[in-house]
Amino acid sequence: MAKLDFYFDYNCPWCYLAAFTVRELAAEGVAIDYHVWKMPEDATPPPKPEGYMEAAGLKLRELREQLNVKLSSPIQKETIPALTATKVASAMGKAEAFVEAAFRAHWGDKQDISEESLLVQIAAEIGLDADKFQSALRDGSGRAAMEADLQKARELNIDTIPSYLNGGMRLLIHHFEDMPTLEQLRQLAQTE
């Protein structure tokens, strides 16, 4: 069976755009396992080459138009609550829908995904029981699952996002020019 592990953080616009490609793979029957990731507090990201930000902005606009999606700067940067909620939604069988809706809220609608009330609203909109979701958010299981993802990422030496893994094969994106095509991800998902 084709499968793919997808590591992401809601703060990353490249992950937002990658989620659309991942969704296409899921529609083709690829089993997607959504893993949350956060830059470790003690890590220093490598410096970007001169002109990177301008070129990245142009590429984001190009991809936004290609995919026909709204993409605007988020109103806040704290994503731990949303990452925790993602693991709750995943345990309830709705990871894909939750990830898509949270990304859209953050990048498309400029909503504050650090607010519990919004996360519960998103859960209800994708068909989850709001009360059960909120209880699960507060019981610590989502936080533990998020911490497990972060620990696994450290063990796998994942130092960037988006990242895609299948067994021993991996594709870690350090530069927007390396964003994979649907076909590249399809081949990675087929690798055993």
Short mmCIF file of C-alpha atoms in Angstrom, two decimals:
data_model
loop_
_atom_site.label_atom_id
_atom_site.label_comp_id
_atom_site.label_asym_id
_atom_site.label_seq_id
_atom_site.Cartn_x
_atom_site.Cartn_y
_atom_site.Cartn_z
CA MET A 1 0.00 0.00 0.00
CA ALA A 2 1.26 3.48 -0.87
CA LYS A 3 1.93 5.62 2.19
CA LEU A 4 3.58 8.87 3.18
CA ASP A 5 4.52 10.56 6.45
CA PHE A 6 4.05 14.33 6.19
CA TYR A 7 5.77 16.60 8.74
CA PHE A 8 4.55 20.20 8.93
CA ASP A 9 3.91 23.27 11.06
CA TYR A 10 1.08 25.71 10.45
CA ASN A 11 3.52 28.64 10.46
CA CYS A 12 5.12 27.42 7.22
CA PRO A 13 3.50 28.73 4.01
CA TRP A 14 5.26 25.99 2.04
CA CYS A 15 3.57 23.40 4.26
CA TYR A 16 0.21 25.08 3.59
CA LEU A 17 0.75 24.74 -0.15
CA ALA A 18 2.19 21.22 0.27
CA ALA A 19 -1.00 20.16 2.05
CA PHE A 20 -2.88 20.58 -1.24
CA THR A 21 -0.52 18.15 -2.98
CA VAL A 22 -0.71 15.73 -0.06
CA ARG A 23 -4.52 15.89 -0.29
CA GLU A 24 -4.32 14.90 -3.96
CA LEU A 25 -2.26 11.86 -2.99
CA ALA A 26 -4.81 10.94 -0.31
CA ALA A 27 -7.57 11.14 -2.94
CA GLU A 28 -5.56 8.63 -5.00
CA GLY A 29 -5.55 6.22 -2.05
CA VAL A 30 -2.16 7.02 -0.53
CA ALA A 31 -2.28 6.61 3.26
CA ILE A 32 -1.07 9.91 4.70
CA ASP A 33 0.16 10.10 8.27
CA TYR A 34 0.18 13.73 9.46
CA HIS A 35 3.00 14.60 11.87
CA VAL A 36 3.37 17.95 13.56
CA TRP A 37 6.76 19.64 13.83
CA LYS A 38 8.18 22.71 15.53
CA MET A 39 11.65 24.20 15.25
CA PRO A 40 13.44 23.21 18.47
CA GLU A 41 13.93 26.19 20.77
CA ASP A 42 17.68 25.60 20.90
CA ALA A 43 18.04 25.36 17.11
CA THR A 44 19.26 28.15 14.87
CA PRO A 45 17.93 28.01 11.33
CA PRO A 46 20.64 28.24 8.68
CA PRO A 47 21.03 31.68 7.11
CA LYS A 48 19.20 32.25 3.86
CA PRO A 49 21.11 33.38 0.77
CA GLU A 50 20.85 36.98 -0.37
CA GLY A 51 17.59 37.66 -2.19
CA TYR A 52 15.89 34.59 -0.72
CA MET A 53 12.92 36.44 0.81
CA GLU A 54 12.11 38.34 -2.38
CA ALA A 55 12.38 35.20 -4.51
CA ALA A 56 10.30 33.24 -1.99
CA GLY A 57 7.59 35.92 -2.10
CA LEU A 58 7.44 35.69 -5.89
CA LYS A 59 7.26 31.89 -5.77
CA LEU A 60 4.49 31.99 -3.15
CA ARG A 61 2.43 34.33 -5.33
CA GLU A 62 2.99 32.06 -8.34
CA LEU A 63 1.91 28.94 -6.44
CA ARG A 64 -1.03 30.76 -4.86
CA GLU A 65 -2.30 31.62 -8.33
CA GLN A 66 -1.63 28.12 -9.68
CA LEU A 67 -3.53 26.49 -6.83
CA ASN A 68 -6.14 29.26 -6.67
CA VAL A 69 -5.89 29.61 -2.88
CA LYS A 70 -5.95 32.55 -0.50
CA LEU A 71 -2.57 33.17 1.09
CA SER A 72 -1.98 36.12 3.37
CA SER A 73 0.26 36.72 6.36
CA PRO A 74 -1.15 35.15 9.53
CA ILE A 75 -2.16 37.36 12.45
CA GLN A 76 -0.14 35.34 15.00
CA LYS A 77 2.69 32.81 15.09
CA GLU A 78 1.87 30.51 18.03
CA THR A 79 0.90 27.12 16.61
CA ILE A 80 1.32 24.74 19.58
CA PRO A 81 -2.44 24.77 20.36
CA ALA A 82 -3.28 23.96 16.73
CA LEU A 83 -0.59 21.28 16.55
CA THR A 84 -2.02 19.71 19.71
CA ALA A 85 -5.54 19.92 18.27
CA THR A 86 -4.30 18.24 15.11
CA LYS A 87 -3.25 15.20 17.10
CA VAL A 88 -6.67 15.13 18.81
CA ALA A 89 -8.40 15.29 15.41
CA SER A 90 -6.07 12.56 14.15
CA ALA A 91 -7.00 10.29 17.06
CA MET A 92 -10.64 10.90 16.15
CA GLY A 93 -10.03 9.94 12.51
CA LYS A 94 -10.16 13.39 10.94
CA ALA A 95 -6.53 14.48 10.53
CA GLU A 96 -6.73 15.40 6.85
CA ALA A 97 -9.87 17.53 7.20
CA PHE A 98 -8.57 19.25 10.32
CA VAL A 99 -5.17 20.05 8.82
CA GLU A 100 -6.79 21.51 5.72
CA ALA A 101 -9.26 23.61 7.73
CA ALA A 102 -6.63 24.87 10.21
CA PHE A 103 -4.26 25.87 7.41
CA ARG A 104 -7.10 27.69 5.62
CA ALA A 105 -8.07 29.50 8.85
CA HIS A 106 -4.44 30.54 9.51
CA TRP A 107 -3.24 31.51 6.01
CA GLY A 108 -6.46 32.09 4.10
CA ASP A 109 -8.79 33.67 6.63
CA LYS A 110 -6.27 35.28 9.03
CA GLN A 111 -7.84 33.64 12.08
CA ASP A 112 -6.03 33.00 15.37
CA ILE A 113 -5.40 29.24 15.51
CA SER A 114 -4.00 29.56 19.01
CA GLU A 115 -7.56 30.14 20.28
CA GLU A 116 -9.23 27.02 21.69
CA SER A 117 -12.69 28.24 20.69
CA LEU A 118 -11.65 28.44 17.02
CA LEU A 119 -10.05 24.98 17.14
CA VAL A 120 -13.25 23.52 18.60
CA GLN A 121 -15.27 25.34 15.93
CA ILE A 122 -13.05 23.87 13.20
CA ALA A 123 -13.50 20.40 14.70
CA ALA A 124 -17.29 20.81 14.68
CA GLU A 125 -17.24 22.08 11.09
CA ILE A 126 -15.42 18.94 9.92
CA GLY A 127 -17.91 16.67 11.67
CA LEU A 128 -16.34 15.99 15.06
CA ASP A 129 -18.31 16.22 18.29
CA ALA A 130 -17.35 19.63 19.71
CA ASP A 131 -17.71 18.62 23.38
CA LYS A 132 -15.68 15.43 22.98
CA PHE A 133 -13.04 17.30 21.00
CA GLN A 134 -12.75 20.03 23.65
CA SER A 135 -12.51 17.44 26.43
CA ALA A 136 -9.77 15.63 24.53
CA LEU A 137 -7.93 18.92 24.00
CA ARG A 138 -7.90 19.47 27.75
CA ASP A 139 -7.08 15.93 28.93
CA GLY A 140 -3.43 16.03 27.84
CA SER A 141 -3.56 13.21 25.28
CA GLY A 142 -3.22 15.59 22.32
CA ARG A 143 -0.25 17.31 23.93
CA ALA A 144 1.39 13.91 24.57
CA ALA A 145 0.83 12.88 20.95
CA MET A 146 2.31 16.17 19.75
CA GLU A 147 5.37 15.68 21.98
CA ALA A 148 5.72 12.14 20.58
CA ASP A 149 5.78 13.56 17.02
CA LEU A 150 8.44 16.09 18.01
CA GLN A 151 10.54 13.39 19.67
CA LYS A 152 10.23 11.12 16.62
CA ALA A 153 11.30 14.01 14.37
CA ARG A 154 14.40 14.53 16.52
CA GLU A 155 15.22 10.81 16.29
CA LEU A 156 14.82 10.97 12.51
CA ASN A 157 16.96 14.14 12.27
CA ILE A 158 14.17 16.10 10.65
CA ASP A 159 15.43 19.67 10.72
CA THR A 160 13.11 21.36 8.25
CA ILE A 161 9.60 21.30 6.87
CA PRO A 162 7.79 20.29 4.85
CA SER A 163 9.29 16.84 5.12
CA TYR A 164 8.07 13.63 3.55
CA LEU A 165 9.07 10.11 4.57
CA ASN A 166 8.27 6.58 3.52
CA GLY A 167 10.21 3.86 5.26
CA GLY A 168 13.91 4.67 4.82
CA MET A 169 13.28 7.16 2.01
CA ARG A 170 12.98 10.84 2.86
CA LEU A 171 12.57 14.19 1.21
CA LEU A 172 13.38 17.17 3.46
CA ILE A 173 12.71 20.57 1.93
CA HIS A 174 15.31 23.20 2.86
CA HIS A 175 14.62 25.64 0.02
CA PHE A 176 11.39 26.54 -1.77
CA GLU A 177 13.02 25.67 -5.10
CA ASP A 178 13.12 22.05 -3.91
CA MET A 179 9.35 21.76 -3.39
CA PRO A 180 8.40 18.39 -4.89
CA THR A 181 5.90 17.83 -7.63
CA LEU A 182 2.89 15.58 -7.22
CA GLU A 183 4.67 12.95 -9.30
CA GLN A 184 7.78 13.02 -7.11
CA LEU A 185 5.66 12.53 -4.00
CA ARG A 186 3.67 9.80 -5.73
CA GLN A 187 6.91 7.91 -6.41
CA LEU A 188 8.12 8.40 -2.85
CA ALA A 189 4.81 7.08 -1.52
CA GLN A 190 5.21 3.92 -3.64
CA THR A 191 8.74 3.17 -2.41
CA GLU A 192 9.00 0.27 0.03
#
